[in-house]
């Protein structure tokens, strides 16, 4: 294959597709008006949890299965993958939530207080029960995006602001592709970045709550990311006080020492999703759309990149290929 | 058929549209249950530049009556503003009025509720107030112009069922001609059937379906229970009694009394 493929959009999907095709010897070029990863892409605001089994609580089977490819893919790409598993806890009066979560997910084991203290001492003092998903992992999203971008540079992949005419195009523009994919919708998410050295966590922790569920991902050096609201709105700006207050309250409930943390950042963007919140690959003429990764960008981009590569190189129809032309 | 503000609705089951795993699952729940009314929460932020339009379009495509609500409003002013936004967005006079008074239990604020209901009714809205089973509060809501009442079964999202049977029965008996919807607190179809057997006109629930492992199946379960309960109410059920009454005469046995 000698024809150069144009990849539009240098968020997590575009960078993963470019990386996968380059690794397989296919010449590509990236097109994005913003040359470097940054706040313009919704993957910039991601949590970076590679937690396919936890996600099984609310998502369908393909996410759980395809998400299991993610940790190895990121490690192969040279990104530091923290394979420490993840934890799910709940406050005393919401214990039933933990039982429900356990029933609806797999590959976890229950920890009592002493087992929890062994792996996460700061939580052992606060919680007497937890679910431990030992096969899960996490990465630092911004470092991962920067790394892929640098590697592509290193491999001589050109990055342009505008797309040339007539090439095969892989469209990875996320929500911006709504101009063609009219059944794509935005789901607003707000997040907060905190820093404190008074709490130590080695792995992502989910706090189940009937109204304000929260996850917290350690980024190292006392930095923690709190996420994330999920609001049916395509708005990509304006974090509200209410949302941020809920996130901060939940963090404080997880551990009171977060009360003294410094707020480094408040972020907001909208995730691209189809009606079933599952990803799709669509072909329209010479343009292949990879979109709808919803809250699973870093989890599913590896599997989707593999499918795109197999499709482009071998002609294998991807399982998430969608010929249902439901665009309105 | 049941009617609210002279609009006839095909089903006595109303479903909320929040907390489903995805809009596609929400759609399946509506299709399988045949629910006639969808409540939609209007967040003020989503109304800006119609940012929530994609989701509202999905709800509109369900082909059911849309009842926008003021969920999450803690003051009269907030509720009134949200109602106005909802009227514009959904082109309907209907509004499910929630004025929350307590952040933890999400109990209605009875004073704010009456005030907001008065303002909105005067402004031409058809108000569905989310209220408690309190009789005096119900009277005040009717006085300011509400023609439907939505008493709770239990606090929102608890799934505890009908926690004050006596209060609900009194409310029903006191205002026999007012359409009443038991709203909130239902967790199981049997609880919905119970409300319908007591003569309530409809039930509204959200969490019990949205958070079930199989929301579409649970929605159908509720639909059947609502139908069963209504049939039982219309059939004029027997009164319970302490002494056993054999349904087959005990021929040839001595009379024991």
Coordinates of C-alpha atoms in Angstrom, one line a residue:
Chain A
X1 CA 0.0 0.0 0.0
X2 CA 1.7 3.2 -1.1
X3 CA -1.1 5.7 -1.1
X4 CA -0.9 8.1 1.7
X5 CA -3.9 8.2 4.1
X6 CA -5.1 11.4 5.6
X7 CA -6.2 11.3 9.2
X8 CA -8.3 14.3 10.3
X9 CA -8.4 15.1 13.9
X10 CA -5.5 14.7 16.3
X11 CA -7.4 13.7 19.5
X12 CA -7.0 10.3 21.0
X13 CA -8.7 8.5 18.2
X14 CA -6.8 10.3 15.4
X15 CA -3.4 9.8 17.2
X16 CA -4.1 6.1 17.9
X17 CA -5.2 5.4 14.3
X18 CA -2.1 7.3 13.0
X19 CA 0.1 5.3 15.3
X20 CA -1.4 1.9 14.4
X21 CA -1.2 2.5 10.7
X22 CA 2.4 3.8 10.9
X23 CA 3.4 0.8 12.9
X24 CA 2.0 -1.4 10.1
X25 CA 4.0 0.5 7.5
X26 CA 1.1 2.5 6.0
X27 CA 2.1 6.1 5.1
X28 CA -0.2 8.6 6.8
X29 CA -0.5 12.4 7.3
X30 CA -2.3 14.1 10.2
X31 CA -4.6 17.1 9.7
X32 CA -5.6 19.3 12.6
X33 CA -5.7 23.0 12.8
X34 CA -4.1 22.7 16.3
X35 CA -0.6 21.2 15.8
X36 CA -0.2 19.9 19.4
X37 CA -2.5 18.0 21.8
X38 CA -4.4 20.5 24.0
X39 CA -7.6 21.6 25.6
X40 CA -9.4 21.8 22.2
X41 CA -9.7 18.0 22.2
X42 CA -12.1 16.3 24.6
X43 CA -9.5 13.6 25.2
X44 CA -7.4 16.3 26.9
X45 CA -9.9 16.2 29.8
X46 CA -10.2 12.4 30.1
X47 CA -9.7 10.3 33.2
X48 CA -7.4 7.8 31.5
X49 CA -8.9 4.8 33.3
X50 CA -8.5 1.5 31.4
X51 CA -11.3 -0.1 33.3
X52 CA -13.3 -2.3 31.0
X53 CA -14.8 -4.5 33.7
X54 CA -16.0 -1.5 35.8
X55 CA -17.5 0.0 32.7
X56 CA -19.5 -3.2 32.3
X57 CA -21.9 -1.9 35.0
X58 CA -23.6 0.4 32.5
X59 CA -22.2 -0.4 29.1
X60 CA -22.8 -3.2 26.7
X61 CA -20.6 -6.2 26.0
X62 CA -18.4 -4.8 23.2
X63 CA -17.0 -2.1 25.5
X64 CA -16.0 -4.7 28.1
X65 CA -14.4 -7.0 25.5
X66 CA -12.7 -4.5 23.2
X67 CA -11.5 -2.4 26.2
X68 CA -9.4 -5.3 27.3
X69 CA -7.0 -4.6 24.4
X70 CA -6.3 -1.1 25.7
X71 CA -3.6 -1.6 28.4
X72 CA -1.3 -3.8 26.2
X73 CA -1.8 -1.4 23.2
X74 CA -0.7 1.6 25.2
X75 CA 2.2 -0.2 26.7
X76 CA 3.4 -1.3 23.2
X77 CA 3.0 2.3 22.0
X78 CA 5.6 3.2 24.7
X79 CA 3.2 4.9 27.1
X80 CA 3.6 4.2 30.8
X81 CA 0.7 2.0 31.9
X82 CA 0.0 1.7 35.6
X83 CA -1.3 -1.8 36.1
X84 CA -2.5 -1.4 39.7
X85 CA -6.1 -2.4 39.2
X86 CA -8.9 -0.2 40.4
X87 CA -11.1 0.1 43.4
X88 CA -14.8 0.7 44.0
X89 CA -16.1 1.9 47.3
X90 CA -19.3 3.3 48.8
X91 CA -20.3 5.2 51.9
X92 CA -22.0 3.3 54.7
X93 CA -25.6 4.1 53.9
X94 CA -25.2 3.2 50.2
X95 CA -23.9 -0.3 50.7
X96 CA -26.6 -1.7 48.5
X97 CA -25.0 0.2 45.6
X98 CA -21.8 -1.8 46.1
X99 CA -23.7 -5.1 46.0
X100 CA -25.5 -4.0 42.8
X101 CA -22.2 -3.0 41.2
X102 CA -20.7 -6.4 42.1
X103 CA -23.6 -8.3 40.6
X104 CA -23.4 -6.4 37.3
X105 CA -19.6 -6.6 36.8
X106 CA -17.0 -9.3 36.6
X107 CA -13.3 -10.0 37.4
X108 CA -13.4 -8.4 40.8
X109 CA -12.9 -9.6 44.3
X110 CA -14.2 -8.2 47.6
X111 CA -11.8 -6.7 50.0
X112 CA -12.4 -6.2 53.8
X113 CA -10.8 -3.4 55.7
X114 CA -7.5 -5.1 56.3
X115 CA -7.1 -6.2 52.7
X116 CA -8.0 -2.7 51.5
X117 CA -5.5 -1.2 54.0
X118 CA -2.8 -3.5 52.6
X119 CA -3.0 -2.0 49.1
X120 CA -4.5 1.5 49.8
X121 CA -3.7 2.5 53.4
X122 CA -5.5 5.8 53.3
X123 CA -8.7 4.2 52.3
X124 CA -8.6 1.3 54.7
X125 CA -9.1 3.8 57.5
X126 CA -12.3 5.1 55.9
X127 CA -14.0 2.1 54.3
X128 CA -14.6 -1.4 55.5
X129 CA -15.4 -2.9 52.1
X130 CA -14.3 -2.4 48.6
X131 CA -14.4 -4.2 45.2
X132 CA -10.9 -4.7 43.7
X133 CA -10.6 -5.0 39.9
X134 CA -7.0 -6.2 39.8
X135 CA -6.8 -6.6 35.9
X136 CA -7.5 -2.9 35.3
X137 CA -5.0 -0.1 34.7
X138 CA -4.7 3.6 34.1
X139 CA -2.6 6.0 32.2
X140 CA -2.0 9.7 32.2
X141 CA -4.0 11.0 29.2
X142 CA -2.1 14.2 28.4
X143 CA 1.3 12.4 28.7
X144 CA -0.1 9.6 26.4
X145 CA -1.3 12.1 23.8
X146 CA 2.0 14.0 23.8
X147 CA 3.9 10.8 23.6
X148 CA 2.0 9.5 20.5
X149 CA 2.3 12.9 18.9
X150 CA 6.1 13.0 19.5
X151 CA 6.5 9.4 18.2
X152 CA 4.6 10.3 15.0
X153 CA 6.9 13.3 14.6
X154 CA 9.9 11.1 15.1
X155 CA 8.6 8.7 12.4
X156 CA 8.2 11.6 10.0
X157 CA 4.5 11.8 9.8
X158 CA 3.5 15.2 8.5
X159 CA 1.0 17.4 10.3
X160 CA -1.0 19.9 8.3
X161 CA -3.6 22.4 9.2
X162 CA -5.7 21.6 6.1
X163 CA -6.7 18.4 4.3
X164 CA -5.5 17.9 0.7
X165 CA -8.1 16.8 -1.9
X166 CA -8.7 13.4 -3.2
X167 CA -7.1 11.1 -0.6
X168 CA -8.6 8.4 1.4
X169 CA -9.6 10.1 4.6
X170 CA -10.1 8.8 8.1
X171 CA -12.2 11.3 9.9
X172 CA -11.6 11.3 13.7
X173 CA -13.0 14.7 14.5
X174 CA -15.2 13.7 17.4
X175 CA -18.1 15.9 18.0
X176 CA -17.1 18.3 15.2
X177 CA -18.1 15.5 12.7
X178 CA -21.7 16.3 13.6
X179 CA -21.7 18.3 10.3
X180 CA -22.0 14.9 8.5
X181 CA -22.9 12.4 11.3
X182 CA -26.1 14.2 12.3
X183 CA -27.1 11.4 14.8
X184 CA -24.0 12.1 16.9
X185 CA -24.7 14.0 20.1
X186 CA -22.6 15.6 22.8
X187 CA -22.6 14.5 26.4
X188 CA -21.2 17.2 28.6
X189 CA -18.6 16.3 31.2
X190 CA -17.0 18.4 33.9
X191 CA -13.8 17.5 35.8
X192 CA -11.5 19.0 38.5
X193 CA -7.8 18.6 39.0
X194 CA -6.5 18.7 42.6
X195 CA -3.2 18.6 44.3
X196 CA -2.5 17.4 47.8
X197 CA 0.2 15.4 49.5
X198 CA -2.0 14.5 52.4
X199 CA -3.7 11.6 50.6
X200 CA -1.9 8.8 48.7
X201 CA -3.6 6.6 46.1
X202 CA -2.0 4.2 43.8
X203 CA -5.0 3.4 41.6
X204 CA -8.3 4.9 40.4
X205 CA -11.1 4.8 42.9
X206 CA -14.8 5.0 42.2
X207 CA -17.1 6.2 44.8
X208 CA -20.6 4.9 44.1
X209 CA -23.4 7.3 45.1
X210 CA -27.0 7.2 43.9
X211 CA -26.9 10.8 42.8
X212 CA -23.3 11.9 42.5
X213 CA -21.0 9.0 41.4
X214 CA -17.3 10.0 41.3
X215 CA -14.1 8.6 40.2
X216 CA -10.7 9.9 41.2
X217 CA -7.5 9.0 39.3
X218 CA -4.0 9.6 40.8
X219 CA -1.7 11.4 38.4
X220 CA 1.4 11.2 40.5
X221 CA 3.1 14.0 42.5
X222 CA 0.0 14.5 44.6
X223 CA -2.1 15.4 41.6
X224 CA -5.6 13.8 41.3
X225 CA -8.2 14.1 38.6
X226 CA -11.9 14.0 39.7
X227 CA -14.5 13.1 37.2
X228 CA -16.9 13.4 35.8
X229 CA -20.4 14.7 35.3
X230 CA -22.5 13.3 32.5
X231 CA -25.1 15.8 31.2
X232 CA -27.2 15.5 28.1
X233 CA -25.9 18.6 26.5
X234 CA -23.5 19.4 23.6
X235 CA -22.1 22.4 25.5
X236 CA -18.3 22.4 25.5
X237 CA -17.7 25.1 28.0
X238 CA -19.1 26.5 31.3
X239 CA -18.5 24.3 34.2
X240 CA -21.3 25.1 36.7
X241 CA -20.9 25.7 40.4
X242 CA -23.4 23.0 41.1
X243 CA -21.4 20.3 39.2
X244 CA -18.1 21.3 40.6
X245 CA -19.5 21.5 44.1
X246 CA -20.9 17.9 43.7
X247 CA -17.5 16.6 42.5
X248 CA -15.6 18.4 45.3
X249 CA -18.1 17.1 47.9
X250 CA -17.7 13.6 46.7
X251 CA -13.9 13.9 46.9
X252 CA -14.2 15.2 50.5
X253 CA -16.5 12.3 51.4
X254 CA -13.9 9.9 49.9
X255 CA -11.2 11.4 52.2
X256 CA -11.5 14.5 54.3
X257 CA -7.9 15.4 53.6
X258 CA -9.0 16.4 50.1
X259 CA -10.6 19.4 51.9
X260 CA -7.2 21.0 52.0
X261 CA -6.2 20.2 48.4
X262 CA -5.4 22.9 46.0
X263 CA -7.7 23.2 43.0
X264 CA -5.4 23.3 39.9
X265 CA -7.9 23.1 37.1
X266 CA -11.6 22.9 36.3
X267 CA -12.3 21.4 32.9
X268 CA -15.3 20.9 30.7
X269 CA -16.0 19.4 27.3
X270 CA -18.6 17.2 25.5
X271 CA -18.0 13.6 24.6
X272 CA -19.2 12.4 21.2
X273 CA -21.8 9.6 21.4
X274 CA -24.4 7.8 19.3
X275 CA -27.8 6.9 20.7
X276 CA -26.6 3.6 22.2
X277 CA -23.4 5.1 23.5
X278 CA -21.4 2.6 21.4
X279 CA -18.6 3.5 18.9
X280 CA -19.0 3.2 15.2
X281 CA -16.9 3.0 12.0
X282 CA -18.8 4.3 9.0
X283 CA -17.7 4.7 5.4
X284 CA -19.0 7.4 3.1
X285 CA -17.2 7.3 -0.2
X286 CA -13.6 7.9 0.4
X287 CA -14.1 9.0 4.0
X288 CA -14.0 6.6 6.9
X289 CA -15.5 7.9 10.1
X290 CA -14.4 6.6 13.5
X291 CA -16.5 8.2 16.2
X292 CA -18.9 7.9 19.1
X293 CA -16.4 6.6 21.7
X294 CA -18.4 8.5 24.4
X295 CA -16.6 8.2 27.7
X296 CA -14.3 5.5 26.5
X297 CA -11.8 7.3 24.3
X298 CA -8.6 5.9 25.8
X299 CA -10.3 2.6 26.5
X300 CA -11.6 1.9 23.0
X301 CA -9.3 3.9 20.6
X302 CA -6.8 1.0 20.5
X303 CA -9.4 -1.6 19.4
X304 CA -10.9 0.8 16.9
X305 CA -7.5 1.7 15.5
X306 CA -6.8 -2.0 15.0
X307 CA -10.1 -2.4 13.2
X308 CA -9.4 0.6 11.0
X309 CA -5.9 -0.8 10.1
X310 CA -7.3 -4.3 9.3
X311 CA -10.0 -2.7 7.2
X312 CA -7.6 -0.4 5.2
X313 CA -4.9 -3.0 4.8
X314 CA -6.7 -6.3 4.5
X315 CA -10.3 -5.2 3.7
X316 CA -11.7 -6.9 6.9
X317 CA -15.0 -5.5 7.8
X318 CA -14.8 -4.1 11.3
X319 CA -17.4 -5.4 13.8
X320 CA -18.4 -1.9 14.7
X321 CA -18.9 -1.0 11.0
X322 CA -22.3 0.6 10.7
X323 CA -24.1 0.8 7.3
X324 CA -27.3 2.0 8.9
X325 CA -27.6 5.4 7.4
X326 CA -29.6 6.9 10.1
X327 CA -28.2 10.4 9.7
X328 CA -31.0 12.8 9.6
Chain B
X1 CA -58.5 6.3 29.0
X2 CA -57.0 8.7 31.5
X3 CA -57.0 12.4 30.9
X4 CA -54.9 15.3 32.3
X5 CA -56.1 18.8 31.7
X6 CA -58.4 17.4 29.0
X7 CA -55.7 15.6 27.2
X8 CA -56.3 11.9 26.9
X9 CA -53.3 9.6 27.3
X10 CA -53.1 6.0 26.1
X11 CA -51.4 4.5 29.1
X12 CA -51.6 5.0 32.9
X13 CA -47.8 4.5 33.1
X14 CA -45.5 7.6 33.0
X15 CA -41.7 7.1 32.8
X16 CA -38.9 9.5 33.5
X17 CA -36.0 9.8 31.0
X18 CA -33.0 10.2 33.3
X19 CA -30.2 7.8 34.3
X20 CA -30.6 5.2 31.6
X21 CA -27.4 3.6 30.3
X22 CA -28.1 5.2 26.9
X23 CA -30.8 6.9 24.9
X24 CA -31.2 3.6 23.0
X25 CA -32.0 1.7 26.1
X26 CA -34.5 4.5 27.1
X27 CA -36.2 4.1 23.8
X28 CA -36.5 0.3 24.3
X29 CA -38.1 0.8 27.7
X30 CA -40.7 3.1 26.3
X31 CA -41.5 0.8 23.4
X32 CA -41.8 -2.2 25.5
X33 CA -43.9 -0.6 28.2
X34 CA -46.2 1.5 26.0
X35 CA -45.9 4.3 28.5
X36 CA -47.9 7.3 27.5
X37 CA -46.0 10.2 29.0
X38 CA -42.3 11.0 29.3
X39 CA -41.1 13.4 31.9
X40 CA -38.0 15.3 30.9
X41 CA -35.8 17.2 33.2
X42 CA -34.9 20.7 31.9
X43 CA -31.5 21.9 33.1
X44 CA -31.0 25.5 32.6
X45 CA -27.5 25.1 31.3
X46 CA -28.8 22.6 28.6
X47 CA -31.3 25.2 27.5
X48 CA -28.6 27.7 26.5
X49 CA -28.3 27.7 22.7
X50 CA -30.3 24.5 22.8
X51 CA -27.2 22.5 23.8
X52 CA -29.5 19.7 25.0
X53 CA -31.4 19.6 21.7
X54 CA -29.9 16.2 20.5
X55 CA -31.3 14.4 23.6
X56 CA -34.7 16.2 23.5
X57 CA -35.1 15.3 19.8
X58 CA -34.6 11.6 20.8
X59 CA -37.3 12.0 23.5
X60 CA -39.6 13.7 21.0
X61 CA -39.2 10.8 18.6
X62 CA -40.7 8.4 21.2
X63 CA -44.1 9.6 20.1
X64 CA -45.4 10.1 23.6
X65 CA -46.7 13.2 25.5
X66 CA -43.8 15.1 26.9
X67 CA -44.1 16.4 30.5
X68 CA -41.1 18.7 31.2
X69 CA -40.2 19.0 34.9
X70 CA -38.4 21.4 37.1
X71 CA -36.3 18.8 38.8
X72 CA -33.5 20.1 41.0
X73 CA -35.1 23.5 41.5
X74 CA -34.8 24.7 45.1
X75 CA -36.6 28.1 44.8
X76 CA -39.8 29.5 43.4
X77 CA -37.9 31.7 41.1
X78 CA -35.7 28.9 39.7
X79 CA -38.7 26.7 39.1
X80 CA -40.6 29.4 37.4
X81 CA -37.7 30.3 35.1
X82 CA -37.2 26.6 34.3
X83 CA -40.9 26.2 33.5
X84 CA -40.8 29.1 31.1
X85 CA -37.8 27.6 29.4
X86 CA -39.5 24.2 29.2
X87 CA -42.6 25.8 27.6
X88 CA -40.5 27.3 24.9
X89 CA -38.4 24.2 24.3
X90 CA -41.2 21.7 24.2
X91 CA -44.1 23.9 23.0
X92 CA -46.4 22.6 25.8
X93 CA -48.3 24.2 28.7
X94 CA -47.7 21.2 30.8
X95 CA -45.2 21.4 33.6
X96 CA -44.3 18.9 36.3
X97 CA -43.6 21.3 39.1
X98 CA -40.9 20.3 41.6
X99 CA -39.7 22.8 44.2
X100 CA -37.3 20.8 46.4
X101 CA -37.1 21.8 50.1
X102 CA -34.5 19.4 51.5
X103 CA -31.3 18.4 49.7
X104 CA -30.9 15.0 51.3
X105 CA -34.5 13.6 51.1
X106 CA -35.5 15.7 48.1
X107 CA -38.8 16.5 49.9
X108 CA -41.0 19.1 48.3
X109 CA -41.0 22.6 49.8
X110 CA -44.7 22.9 50.4
X111 CA -44.7 26.7 50.7
X112 CA -42.6 27.3 47.6
X113 CA -44.6 24.7 45.7
X114 CA -48.0 26.5 46.3
X115 CA -46.4 29.9 45.4
X116 CA -44.8 28.6 42.2
X117 CA -48.0 26.7 41.2
X118 CA -50.0 30.0 41.7
X119 CA -47.6 32.0 39.5
X120 CA -47.5 29.4 36.8
X121 CA -51.2 28.7 36.7
X122 CA -51.9 32.5 36.4
X123 CA -49.4 32.5 33.5
X124 CA -51.4 29.8 31.6
X125 CA -49.4 26.7 32.6
X126 CA -51.1 23.4 33.3
X127 CA -49.3 22.4 36.5
X128 CA -48.6 18.9 37.7
X129 CA -47.3 19.5 41.3
X130 CA -45.0 17.0 42.9
X131 CA -46.3 17.0 46.4
X132 CA -46.5 14.9 49.6
X133 CA -49.7 13.1 50.7
X134 CA -50.6 16.1 52.9
X135 CA -54.2 16.9 52.7
X136 CA -54.0 20.6 53.5
X137 CA -51.2 21.1 51.0
X138 CA -53.3 19.3 48.4
X139 CA -56.2 21.7 49.1
X140 CA -54.0 24.7 48.7
X141 CA -52.6 23.5 45.4
X142 CA -56.2 22.9 44.1
X143 CA -57.1 26.4 45.3
X144 CA -54.4 28.1 43.2
X145 CA -55.6 26.3 40.1
X146 CA -53.9 22.9 39.9
X147 CA -56.2 20.2 38.3
X148 CA -53.8 17.3 38.8
X149 CA -51.9 16.2 41.9
X150 CA -48.8 14.1 42.1
X151 CA -48.3 12.8 45.6
X152 CA -45.2 10.9 46.4
X153 CA -45.1 7.3 47.4
X154 CA -41.7 7.7 49.1
X155 CA -38.7 10.1 48.6
X156 CA -37.4 10.2 45.0
X157 CA -35.1 7.3 44.1
X158 CA -35.6 5.3 47.3
X159 CA -37.7 2.5 45.9
X160 CA -39.5 2.1 49.3
X161 CA -43.0 2.0 47.8
X162 CA -46.0 3.5 49.5
X163 CA -44.8 4.5 52.9
X164 CA -47.9 6.2 54.1
X165 CA -50.9 4.1 52.9
X166 CA -53.3 5.8 55.3
X167 CA -52.3 9.3 54.0
X168 CA -52.6 8.3 50.4
X169 CA -55.9 6.6 50.9
X170 CA -57.3 9.7 52.7
X171 CA -56.0 12.0 49.9
X172 CA -57.7 9.8 47.3
X173 CA -61.0 9.7 49.2
X174 CA -61.0 13.4 49.8
X175 CA -60.6 14.4 46.2
X176 CA -62.2 11.6 44.2
X177 CA -62.5 13.7 40.9
X178 CA -59.0 15.0 40.8
X179 CA -56.6 13.0 38.6
X180 CA -53.8 11.8 40.9
X181 CA -50.5 10.3 39.9
X182 CA -48.3 8.5 42.5
X183 CA -44.9 10.0 41.7
X184 CA -41.6 8.9 43.1
X185 CA -40.4 6.2 45.5
X186 CA -41.6 3.2 43.6
X187 CA -39.1 0.3 43.3
X188 CA -41.2 -2.7 42.2
X189 CA -44.2 -3.4 40.0
X190 CA -46.1 -4.7 43.0
X191 CA -45.9 -1.3 44.6
X192 CA -47.3 0.3 41.4
X193 CA -50.1 -2.2 41.3
X194 CA -50.9 -1.3 44.9
X195 CA -51.2 2.4 44.1
X196 CA -53.5 1.6 41.2
X197 CA -55.6 -0.7 43.3
X198 CA -56.2 2.2 45.7
X199 CA -57.7 4.2 42.8
X200 CA -54.8 6.4 41.8
X201 CA -55.1 7.3 38.1
X202 CA -51.5 6.8 37.1
X203 CA -48.0 6.2 38.4
X204 CA -44.7 7.9 37.5
X205 CA -41.3 6.3 38.0
X206 CA -37.8 6.6 36.7
X207 CA -35.0 5.1 38.8
X208 CA -36.7 1.7 39.3
X209 CA -36.6 1.2 35.5
X210 CA -33.5 3.1 34.5
X211 CA -31.3 1.5 37.1
X212 CA -32.6 -2.1 36.6
X213 CA -30.2 -4.5 35.1
X214 CA -32.7 -4.8 32.1
X215 CA -34.6 -1.6 32.0
X216 CA -36.8 -2.6 29.1
X217 CA -38.0 -5.8 30.9
X218 CA -38.6 -3.8 34.1
X219 CA -40.6 -1.2 32.2
X220 CA -42.8 -3.9 30.8
X221 CA -43.2 -5.4 34.3
X222 CA -44.4 -2.0 35.6
X223 CA -46.8 -1.6 32.6
X224 CA -48.4 -4.9 33.4
X225 CA -48.7 -4.2 37.1
X226 CA -50.3 -0.8 36.4
X227 CA -52.8 -2.5 34.1
X228 CA -53.5 -5.2 36.7
X229 CA -53.9 -2.7 39.5
X230 CA -56.3 -0.6 37.5
X231 CA -58.4 -3.6 36.4
X232 CA -58.7 -4.6 40.1
X233 CA -59.7 -1.1 41.1
X234 CA -62.4 -1.0 38.4
X235 CA -63.6 -4.5 39.3
X236 CA -64.6 -3.4 42.9
X237 CA -62.5 -5.8 44.9
X238 CA -63.9 -7.7 47.8
X239 CA -63.3 -6.5 51.3
X240 CA -60.9 -8.5 53.4
X241 CA -62.5 -10.3 56.4
X242 CA -61.1 -12.3 59.2
X243 CA -63.2 -15.5 58.9
X244 CA -62.5 -18.0 56.1
X245 CA -65.2 -18.3 53.6
X246 CA -64.9 -21.4 51.5
X247 CA -65.6 -20.7 47.8
X248 CA -67.1 -24.2 47.5
X249 CA -70.0 -25.1 49.8
X250 CA -69.1 -27.8 52.2
X251 CA -72.0 -30.2 51.4
X252 CA -72.7 -32.8 54.0
X253 CA -70.7 -31.3 56.7
X254 CA -72.2 -30.1 59.9
X255 CA -72.7 -26.4 60.3
X256 CA -70.1 -25.3 62.8
X257 CA -71.6 -22.1 64.1

